[in-house]
Amino acid sequence: MKLMFLGAPGAGKGTQAEKVSAKYCIPSISTGAILREAMSTGTELGVKAKSFVEKGALVPDEVVIGIIKERLAQDDCSNGFILDGFPRTVAQAEALDAMGIKMDLVISIEVSDDDIVKRMSRRRLCEKCGASYHVIHIPTKVEGICDACGGNLITRKDDKPEVVLDRLSTYHKQTEPLKDFYAAKNLLVLVEGNKSIDSITNTIYSKIDSVRG
Ligand code: AMP
């Protein structure tokens, strides 16, 4: 099963991808998480990515395409995978085609810009393991402390309101055209993202099950 999540930053791609990953036993691959990890350990990739990520711009196509090529070649991807946050440009989608990868389903989680801005201000990230939370919708058991590893929760630099507006504009200009790209291949389904997390998950499961037959 090869699945892809599209949607604005903060639409819930990562949250849903984790659930789908657990249910169908396929890895969820987030280019954003790979880049954040590289930035926090200070690798060459991290240094290259930092200025783009922190201002809400996209990291150059060739860099993320290289990351994805390497990641998809790993053994755990042999039965399928979920792409969360890749591709984000038509050039990246074309690179995936050129790699001979045929997706089974592309799920776009639809949330209005106003709601995205509200959500992002309440999103939190564990600085140690990268787990994602939301002050209201996905709270931790102990405030400010990650349930999974006990690390401290922080606000991502690129979740600050001024950067979120730039990320949204980048999304509309560069990533949203992918909806037409995948609709033309009959792979696109739209899912209303302004519902409870569980109800969105159930809708997504039923879309996946209808493709699996
Ligand atoms: P995310 O965690 O998916 O919201 O990604 C955080 C940031 O990482 C984005 O705002 C971009 O700067 C960068 N990024 C993640 N995935 C990609 C991608 N496929 N292409 C370019 N930049 C990316």
PDB file of C-alpha atoms and ligand atoms in Angstrom:
ATOM      1  CA  MET A   1       0.000   0.000   0.000  1.00  0.00           C
ATOM      2  CA  LYS A   2       1.571   3.289  -1.060  1.00  0.00           C
ATOM      3  CA  LEU A   3      -0.245   6.256   0.423  1.00  0.00           C
ATOM      4  CA  MET A   4       0.334   9.957   0.291  1.00  0.00           C
ATOM      5  CA  PHE A   5      -1.008  12.728   2.500  1.00  0.00           C
ATOM      6  CA  LEU A   6      -1.446  16.192   1.061  1.00  0.00           C
ATOM      7  CA  GLY A   7      -2.727  19.224   2.916  1.00  0.00           C
ATOM      8  CA  ALA A   8      -1.671  22.561   4.331  1.00  0.00           C
ATOM      9  CA  PRO A   9       0.891  22.674   7.129  1.00  0.00           C
ATOM     10  CA  GLY A  10      -0.982  21.794  10.319  1.00  0.00           C
ATOM     11  CA  ALA A  11      -3.871  20.084   8.521  1.00  0.00           C
ATOM     12  CA  GLY A  12      -3.194  16.913  10.504  1.00  0.00           C
ATOM     13  CA  LYS A  13      -1.153  14.913   7.988  1.00  0.00           C
ATOM     14  CA  GLY A  14       1.386  13.744  10.545  1.00  0.00           C
ATOM     15  CA  THR A  15      -1.234  12.805  13.157  1.00  0.00           C
ATOM     16  CA  GLN A  16      -3.246  10.781  10.661  1.00  0.00           C
ATOM     17  CA  ALA A  17      -0.162   9.257   9.031  1.00  0.00           C
ATOM     18  CA  GLU A  18       0.956   7.874  12.416  1.00  0.00           C
ATOM     19  CA  LYS A  19      -2.420   6.216  12.973  1.00  0.00           C
ATOM     20  CA  VAL A  20      -2.516   4.729   9.492  1.00  0.00           C
ATOM     21  CA  SER A  21       1.077   3.561   9.918  1.00  0.00           C
ATOM     22  CA  ALA A  22       0.185   1.661  13.107  1.00  0.00           C
ATOM     23  CA  LYS A  23      -2.978   0.110  11.666  1.00  0.00           C
ATOM     24  CA  TYR A  24      -1.587  -1.057   8.323  1.00  0.00           C
ATOM     25  CA  CYS A  25       1.986  -1.729   9.564  1.00  0.00           C
ATOM     26  CA  ILE A  26       3.711   0.439   6.987  1.00  0.00           C
ATOM     27  CA  PRO A  27       6.238   3.170   7.806  1.00  0.00           C
ATOM     28  CA  SER A  28       5.249   6.814   7.737  1.00  0.00           C
ATOM     29  CA  ILE A  29       7.906   8.952   6.111  1.00  0.00           C
ATOM     30  CA  SER A  30       7.951  12.638   6.929  1.00  0.00           C
ATOM     31  CA  THR A  31      10.534  14.730   5.107  1.00  0.00           C
ATOM     32  CA  GLY A  32       9.893  17.499   7.648  1.00  0.00           C
ATOM     33  CA  ALA A  33      10.785  15.148  10.536  1.00  0.00           C
ATOM     34  CA  ILE A  34      13.919  13.943   8.714  1.00  0.00           C
ATOM     35  CA  LEU A  35      14.987  17.550   8.139  1.00  0.00           C
ATOM     36  CA  ARG A  36      14.281  18.566  11.765  1.00  0.00           C
ATOM     37  CA  GLU A  37      16.313  15.612  13.025  1.00  0.00           C
ATOM     38  CA  ALA A  38      19.204  16.604  10.717  1.00  0.00           C
ATOM     39  CA  MET A  39      18.943  20.209  11.925  1.00  0.00           C
ATOM     40  CA  SER A  40      19.016  19.243  15.583  1.00  0.00           C
ATOM     41  CA  THR A  41      22.054  16.992  15.144  1.00  0.00           C
ATOM     42  CA  GLY A  42      23.747  19.600  12.941  1.00  0.00           C
ATOM     43  CA  THR A  43      24.548  17.350   9.973  1.00  0.00           C
ATOM     44  CA  GLU A  44      25.483  18.793   6.575  1.00  0.00           C
ATOM     45  CA  LEU A  45      21.872  18.241   5.458  1.00  0.00           C
ATOM     46  CA  GLY A  46      20.602  20.027   8.568  1.00  0.00           C
ATOM     47  CA  VAL A  47      22.840  23.040   8.005  1.00  0.00           C
ATOM     48  CA  LYS A  48      21.705  23.232   4.371  1.00  0.00           C
ATOM     49  CA  ALA A  49      18.000  22.977   5.299  1.00  0.00           C
ATOM     50  CA  LYS A  50      17.899  25.292   8.326  1.00  0.00           C
ATOM     51  CA  SER A  51      17.529  28.677   6.628  1.00  0.00           C
ATOM     52  CA  PHE A  52      14.736  27.422   4.364  1.00  0.00           C
ATOM     53  CA  VAL A  53      12.775  25.631   7.089  1.00  0.00           C
ATOM     54  CA  GLU A  54      13.012  28.490   9.580  1.00  0.00           C
ATOM     55  CA  LYS A  55      11.581  31.042   7.178  1.00  0.00           C
ATOM     56  CA  GLY A  56       8.782  28.750   6.008  1.00  0.00           C
ATOM     57  CA  ALA A  57      10.232  28.199   2.525  1.00  0.00           C
ATOM     58  CA  LEU A  58      10.665  24.864   0.801  1.00  0.00           C
ATOM     59  CA  VAL A  59      14.019  23.116   0.895  1.00  0.00           C
ATOM     60  CA  PRO A  60      15.329  22.740  -2.702  1.00  0.00           C
ATOM     61  CA  ASP A  61      13.794  19.884  -4.673  1.00  0.00           C
ATOM     62  CA  GLU A  62      17.069  18.042  -5.300  1.00  0.00           C
ATOM     63  CA  VAL A  63      17.777  17.880  -1.551  1.00  0.00           C
ATOM     64  CA  VAL A  64      14.411  16.369  -0.550  1.00  0.00           C
ATOM     65  CA  ILE A  65      14.296  14.090  -3.594  1.00  0.00           C
ATOM     66  CA  GLY A  66      17.685  12.702  -2.492  1.00  0.00           C
ATOM     67  CA  ILE A  67      16.339  12.120   1.046  1.00  0.00           C
ATOM     68  CA  ILE A  68      13.280  10.272  -0.278  1.00  0.00           C
ATOM     69  CA  LYS A  69      15.273   8.103  -2.695  1.00  0.00           C
ATOM     70  CA  GLU A  70      17.505   6.970   0.136  1.00  0.00           C
ATOM     71  CA  ARG A  71      14.626   6.387   2.555  1.00  0.00           C
ATOM     72  CA  LEU A  72      12.412   4.445   0.149  1.00  0.00           C
ATOM     73  CA  ALA A  73      15.302   2.110  -0.656  1.00  0.00           C
ATOM     74  CA  GLN A  74      15.277   0.815   2.932  1.00  0.00           C
ATOM     75  CA  ASP A  75      13.865  -2.654   3.643  1.00  0.00           C
ATOM     76  CA  ASP A  76      10.924  -1.504   5.768  1.00  0.00           C
ATOM     77  CA  CYS A  77       9.389   0.193   2.714  1.00  0.00           C
ATOM     78  CA  SER A  78       9.111  -3.021   0.716  1.00  0.00           C
ATOM     79  CA  ASN A  79       5.446  -3.625   1.673  1.00  0.00           C
ATOM     80  CA  GLY A  80       4.414  -0.038   1.238  1.00  0.00           C
ATOM     81  CA  PHE A  81       4.737   3.312   2.969  1.00  0.00           C
ATOM     82  CA  ILE A  82       3.025   6.593   3.717  1.00  0.00           C
ATOM     83  CA  LEU A  83       4.424   9.852   2.429  1.00  0.00           C
ATOM     84  CA  ASP A  84       3.736  12.743   4.805  1.00  0.00           C
ATOM     85  CA  GLY A  85       4.912  16.096   3.443  1.00  0.00           C
ATOM     86  CA  PHE A  86       6.447  14.786   0.230  1.00  0.00           C
ATOM     87  CA  PRO A  87       5.991  15.691  -2.587  1.00  0.00           C
ATOM     88  CA  ARG A  88       5.422  19.393  -2.113  1.00  0.00           C
ATOM     89  CA  THR A  89       6.081  20.549  -5.673  1.00  0.00           C
ATOM     90  CA  VAL A  90       5.171  19.202  -9.086  1.00  0.00           C
ATOM     91  CA  ALA A  91       8.897  18.609  -9.722  1.00  0.00           C
ATOM     92  CA  GLN A  92       9.024  16.351  -6.629  1.00  0.00           C
ATOM     93  CA  ALA A  93       5.929  14.450  -7.791  1.00  0.00           C
ATOM     94  CA  GLU A  94       7.511  13.981 -11.207  1.00  0.00           C
ATOM     95  CA  ALA A  95      10.673  12.683  -9.547  1.00  0.00           C
ATOM     96  CA  LEU A  96       8.559  10.081  -7.741  1.00  0.00           C
ATOM     97  CA  ASP A  97       7.072   9.028 -11.089  1.00  0.00           C
ATOM     98  CA  ALA A  98      10.560   8.859 -12.572  1.00  0.00           C
ATOM     99  CA  MET A  99      11.586   6.518  -9.747  1.00  0.00           C
ATOM    100  CA  GLY A 100       8.846   4.165 -10.969  1.00  0.00           C
ATOM    101  CA  ILE A 101       6.751   4.603  -7.832  1.00  0.00           C
ATOM    102  CA  LYS A 102       3.008   4.297  -8.369  1.00  0.00           C
ATOM    103  CA  MET A 103       0.880   5.534  -5.495  1.00  0.00           C
ATOM    104  CA  ASP A 104      -2.332   3.682  -4.578  1.00  0.00           C
ATOM    105  CA  LEU A 105      -4.098   6.619  -2.947  1.00  0.00           C
ATOM    106  CA  VAL A 106      -3.514  10.318  -2.337  1.00  0.00           C
ATOM    107  CA  ILE A 107      -5.454  11.784   0.575  1.00  0.00           C
ATOM    108  CA  SER A 108      -5.753  15.544   0.852  1.00  0.00           C
ATOM    109  CA  ILE A 109      -6.848  16.785   4.282  1.00  0.00           C
ATOM    110  CA  GLU A 110      -8.793  19.998   3.751  1.00  0.00           C
ATOM    111  CA  VAL A 111      -8.670  22.753   6.389  1.00  0.00           C
ATOM    112  CA  SER A 112      -9.290  26.493   5.873  1.00  0.00           C
ATOM    113  CA  ASP A 113      -6.411  28.948   6.293  1.00  0.00           C
ATOM    114  CA  ASP A 114      -8.092  30.618   9.281  1.00  0.00           C
ATOM    115  CA  ASP A 115      -8.350  27.319  11.104  1.00  0.00           C
ATOM    116  CA  ILE A 116      -4.740  26.436  10.267  1.00  0.00           C
ATOM    117  CA  VAL A 117      -3.465  29.663  11.823  1.00  0.00           C
ATOM    118  CA  LYS A 118      -5.493  28.969  14.990  1.00  0.00           C
ATOM    119  CA  ARG A 119      -4.288  25.372  15.217  1.00  0.00           C
ATOM    120  CA  MET A 120      -0.609  26.098  14.734  1.00  0.00           C
ATOM    121  CA  SER A 121      -0.380  28.466  17.668  1.00  0.00           C
ATOM    122  CA  ARG A 122      -1.420  25.553  19.893  1.00  0.00           C
ATOM    123  CA  ARG A 123       0.780  22.896  18.337  1.00  0.00           C
ATOM    124  CA  ARG A 124       3.699  21.594  20.414  1.00  0.00           C
ATOM    125  CA  LEU A 125       6.657  19.371  19.581  1.00  0.00           C
ATOM    126  CA  CYS A 126       8.857  17.212  21.798  1.00  0.00           C
ATOM    127  CA  GLU A 127      12.380  18.577  21.468  1.00  0.00           C
ATOM    128  CA  LYS A 128      13.799  15.122  22.157  1.00  0.00           C
ATOM    129  CA  CYS A 129      11.792  12.609  20.088  1.00  0.00           C
ATOM    130  CA  GLY A 130       9.844  14.890  17.739  1.00  0.00           C
ATOM    131  CA  ALA A 131       6.363  13.694  18.814  1.00  0.00           C
ATOM    132  CA  SER A 132       3.643  16.184  17.961  1.00  0.00           C
ATOM    133  CA  TYR A 133       0.923  17.452  20.344  1.00  0.00           C
ATOM    134  CA  HIS A 134      -1.813  20.053  20.458  1.00  0.00           C
ATOM    135  CA  VAL A 135      -2.665  21.914  23.649  1.00  0.00           C
ATOM    136  CA  ILE A 136      -6.398  21.167  23.279  1.00  0.00           C
ATOM    137  CA  HIS A 137      -6.809  18.254  20.866  1.00  0.00           C
ATOM    138  CA  ILE A 138      -3.756  16.112  21.696  1.00  0.00           C
ATOM    139  CA  PRO A 139      -2.713  17.163  25.204  1.00  0.00           C
ATOM    140  CA  THR A 140       0.056  15.426  27.131  1.00  0.00           C
ATOM    141  CA  LYS A 141      -0.692  13.753  30.468  1.00  0.00           C
ATOM    142  CA  VAL A 142       1.676  16.159  32.228  1.00  0.00           C
ATOM    143  CA  GLU A 143       1.694  19.689  30.828  1.00  0.00           C
ATOM    144  CA  GLY A 144       4.819  20.472  28.827  1.00  0.00           C
ATOM    145  CA  ILE A 145       6.248  16.935  29.039  1.00  0.00           C
ATOM    146  CA  CYS A 146       6.211  14.380  26.220  1.00  0.00           C
ATOM    147  CA  ASP A 147       4.128  11.265  27.002  1.00  0.00           C
ATOM    148  CA  ALA A 148       6.396   9.096  24.855  1.00  0.00           C
ATOM    149  CA  CYS A 149       9.881   9.986  26.131  1.00  0.00           C
ATOM    150  CA  GLY A 150       9.601  12.566  28.933  1.00  0.00           C
ATOM    151  CA  GLY A 151      11.270  15.271  26.811  1.00  0.00           C
ATOM    152  CA  ASN A 152      10.295  18.958  26.995  1.00  0.00           C
ATOM    153  CA  LEU A 153       7.656  20.336  24.659  1.00  0.00           C
ATOM    154  CA  ILE A 154       8.481  23.365  22.548  1.00  0.00           C
ATOM    155  CA  THR A 155       6.769  25.403  19.833  1.00  0.00           C
ATOM    156  CA  ARG A 156       8.392  24.805  16.443  1.00  0.00           C
ATOM    157  CA  LYS A 157      10.101  27.982  15.225  1.00  0.00           C
ATOM    158  CA  ASP A 158       8.224  27.616  11.950  1.00  0.00           C
ATOM    159  CA  ASP A 159       4.868  27.393  13.790  1.00  0.00           C
ATOM    160  CA  LYS A 160       5.138  31.050  14.882  1.00  0.00           C
ATOM    161  CA  PRO A 161       2.239  33.033  13.337  1.00  0.00           C
ATOM    162  CA  GLU A 162       4.354  35.113  10.934  1.00  0.00           C
ATOM    163  CA  VAL A 163       6.094  32.022   9.544  1.00  0.00           C
ATOM    164  CA  VAL A 164       2.819  30.083   9.337  1.00  0.00           C
ATOM    165  CA  LEU A 165       1.438  32.710   6.927  1.00  0.00           C
ATOM    166  CA  ASP A 166       4.484  32.228   4.679  1.00  0.00           C
ATOM    167  CA  ARG A 167       4.129  28.458   4.840  1.00  0.00           C
ATOM    168  CA  LEU A 168       0.468  28.737   3.886  1.00  0.00           C
ATOM    169  CA  SER A 169       1.296  30.939   0.933  1.00  0.00           C
ATOM    170  CA  THR A 170       4.014  28.458  -0.129  1.00  0.00           C
ATOM    171  CA  TYR A 171       1.447  25.675   0.192  1.00  0.00           C
ATOM    172  CA  HIS A 172      -1.114  27.389  -2.033  1.00  0.00           C
ATOM    173  CA  LYS A 173       1.433  28.375  -4.680  1.00  0.00           C
ATOM    174  CA  GLN A 174       3.649  25.311  -4.832  1.00  0.00           C
ATOM    175  CA  THR A 175       1.909  22.325  -3.261  1.00  0.00           C
ATOM    176  CA  GLU A 176      -1.800  22.737  -3.894  1.00  0.00           C
ATOM    177  CA  PRO A 177      -1.342  22.214  -7.684  1.00  0.00           C
ATOM    178  CA  LEU A 178      -0.511  18.610  -6.770  1.00  0.00           C
ATOM    179  CA  LYS A 179      -4.206  18.040  -6.156  1.00  0.00           C
ATOM    180  CA  ASP A 180      -4.832  18.489  -9.893  1.00  0.00           C
ATOM    181  CA  PHE A 181      -1.745  16.392 -10.668  1.00  0.00           C
ATOM    182  CA  TYR A 182      -3.105  13.396  -8.713  1.00  0.00           C
ATOM    183  CA  ALA A 183      -6.768  13.997  -9.591  1.00  0.00           C
ATOM    184  CA  ALA A 184      -5.725  13.567 -13.227  1.00  0.00           C
ATOM    185  CA  LYS A 185      -4.351  10.144 -12.258  1.00  0.00           C
ATOM    186  CA  ASN A 186      -7.627   9.293 -10.456  1.00  0.00           C
ATOM    187  CA  LEU A 187      -5.785   8.891  -7.164  1.00  0.00           C
ATOM    188  CA  LEU A 188      -7.042  11.892  -5.189  1.00  0.00           C
ATOM    189  CA  VAL A 189      -9.584  11.836  -2.383  1.00  0.00           C
ATOM    190  CA  LEU A 190     -10.449  14.910  -0.318  1.00  0.00           C
ATOM    191  CA  VAL A 191     -11.136  14.496   3.384  1.00  0.00           C
ATOM    192  CA  GLU A 192     -12.747  17.226   5.492  1.00  0.00           C
ATOM    193  CA  GLY A 193     -10.134  18.076   8.135  1.00  0.00           C
ATOM    194  CA  ASN A 194     -12.322  20.128  10.418  1.00  0.00           C
ATOM    195  CA  LYS A 195     -13.767  17.195  12.338  1.00  0.00           C
ATOM    196  CA  SER A 196     -12.573  15.273  15.359  1.00  0.00           C
ATOM    197  CA  ILE A 197      -9.287  13.406  14.926  1.00  0.00           C
ATOM    198  CA  ASP A 198     -11.036  10.030  15.313  1.00  0.00           C
ATOM    199  CA  SER A 199     -13.728  10.791  12.793  1.00  0.00           C
ATOM    200  CA  ILE A 200     -11.105  11.875  10.227  1.00  0.00           C
ATOM    201  CA  THR A 201      -9.133   8.687  10.929  1.00  0.00           C
ATOM    202  CA  ASN A 202     -12.232   6.539  10.332  1.00  0.00           C
ATOM    203  CA  THR A 203     -12.991   8.314   7.063  1.00  0.00           C
ATOM    204  CA  ILE A 204      -9.388   7.722   5.969  1.00  0.00           C
ATOM    205  CA  TYR A 205      -9.528   4.022   6.927  1.00  0.00           C
ATOM    206  CA  SER A 206     -12.652   3.548   4.831  1.00  0.00           C
ATOM    207  CA  LYS A 207     -11.036   5.271   1.825  1.00  0.00           C
ATOM    208  CA  ILE A 208      -7.969   3.031   2.185  1.00  0.00           C
ATOM    209  CA  ASP A 209     -10.080  -0.114   2.571  1.00  0.00           C
ATOM    210  CA  SER A 210     -12.077   0.700  -0.537  1.00  0.00           C
ATOM    211  CA  VAL A 211      -8.830   0.902  -2.526  1.00  0.00           C
ATOM    212  CA  ARG A 212      -7.437  -2.316  -1.000  1.00  0.00           C
ATOM    213  CA  GLY A 213     -10.636  -4.131  -2.037  1.00  0.00           C
TER     214      GLY A 213
HETATM  215  P1  AMP B   1       6.552  19.701   7.778  1.00  0.00           P
HETATM  216  O1  AMP B   1       6.991  19.078   9.049  1.00  0.00           O
HETATM  217  O2  AMP B   1       6.091  18.679   6.759  1.00  0.00           O
HETATM  218  O3  AMP B   1       5.546  20.805   7.975  1.00  0.00           O
HETATM  219  O4  AMP B   1       7.846  20.381   7.125  1.00  0.00           O
HETATM  220  C1  AMP B   1       8.534  21.425   7.787  1.00  0.00           C
HETATM  221  C2  AMP B   1       9.404  22.177   6.801  1.00  0.00           C
HETATM  222  O5  AMP B   1      10.376  21.280   6.230  1.00  0.00           O
HETATM  223  C3  AMP B   1       8.676  22.771   5.603  1.00  0.00           C
HETATM  224  O6  AMP B   1       8.094  24.025   5.890  1.00  0.00           O
HETATM  225  C4  AMP B   1       9.826  22.886   4.588  1.00  0.00           C
HETATM  226  O7  AMP B   1      10.678  23.975   4.911  1.00  0.00           O
HETATM  227  C5  AMP B   1      10.605  21.611   4.859  1.00  0.00           C
HETATM  228  N1  AMP B   1      10.109  20.494   4.028  1.00  0.00           N
HETATM  229  C6  AMP B   1       9.497  19.349   4.467  1.00  0.00           C
HETATM  230  N2  AMP B   1       9.173  18.550   3.444  1.00  0.00           N
HETATM  231  C7  AMP B   1       9.584  19.202   2.316  1.00  0.00           C
HETATM  232  C8  AMP B   1       9.517  18.906   0.931  1.00  0.00           C
HETATM  233  N3  AMP B   1       8.948  17.784   0.473  1.00  0.00           N
HETATM  234  N4  AMP B   1      10.050  19.809   0.064  1.00  0.00           N
HETATM  235  C9  AMP B   1      10.632  20.935   0.493  1.00  0.00           C
HETATM  236  N5  AMP B   1      10.709  21.282   1.783  1.00  0.00           N
HETATM  237  C10 AMP B   1      10.198  20.427   2.697  1.00  0.00           C
END
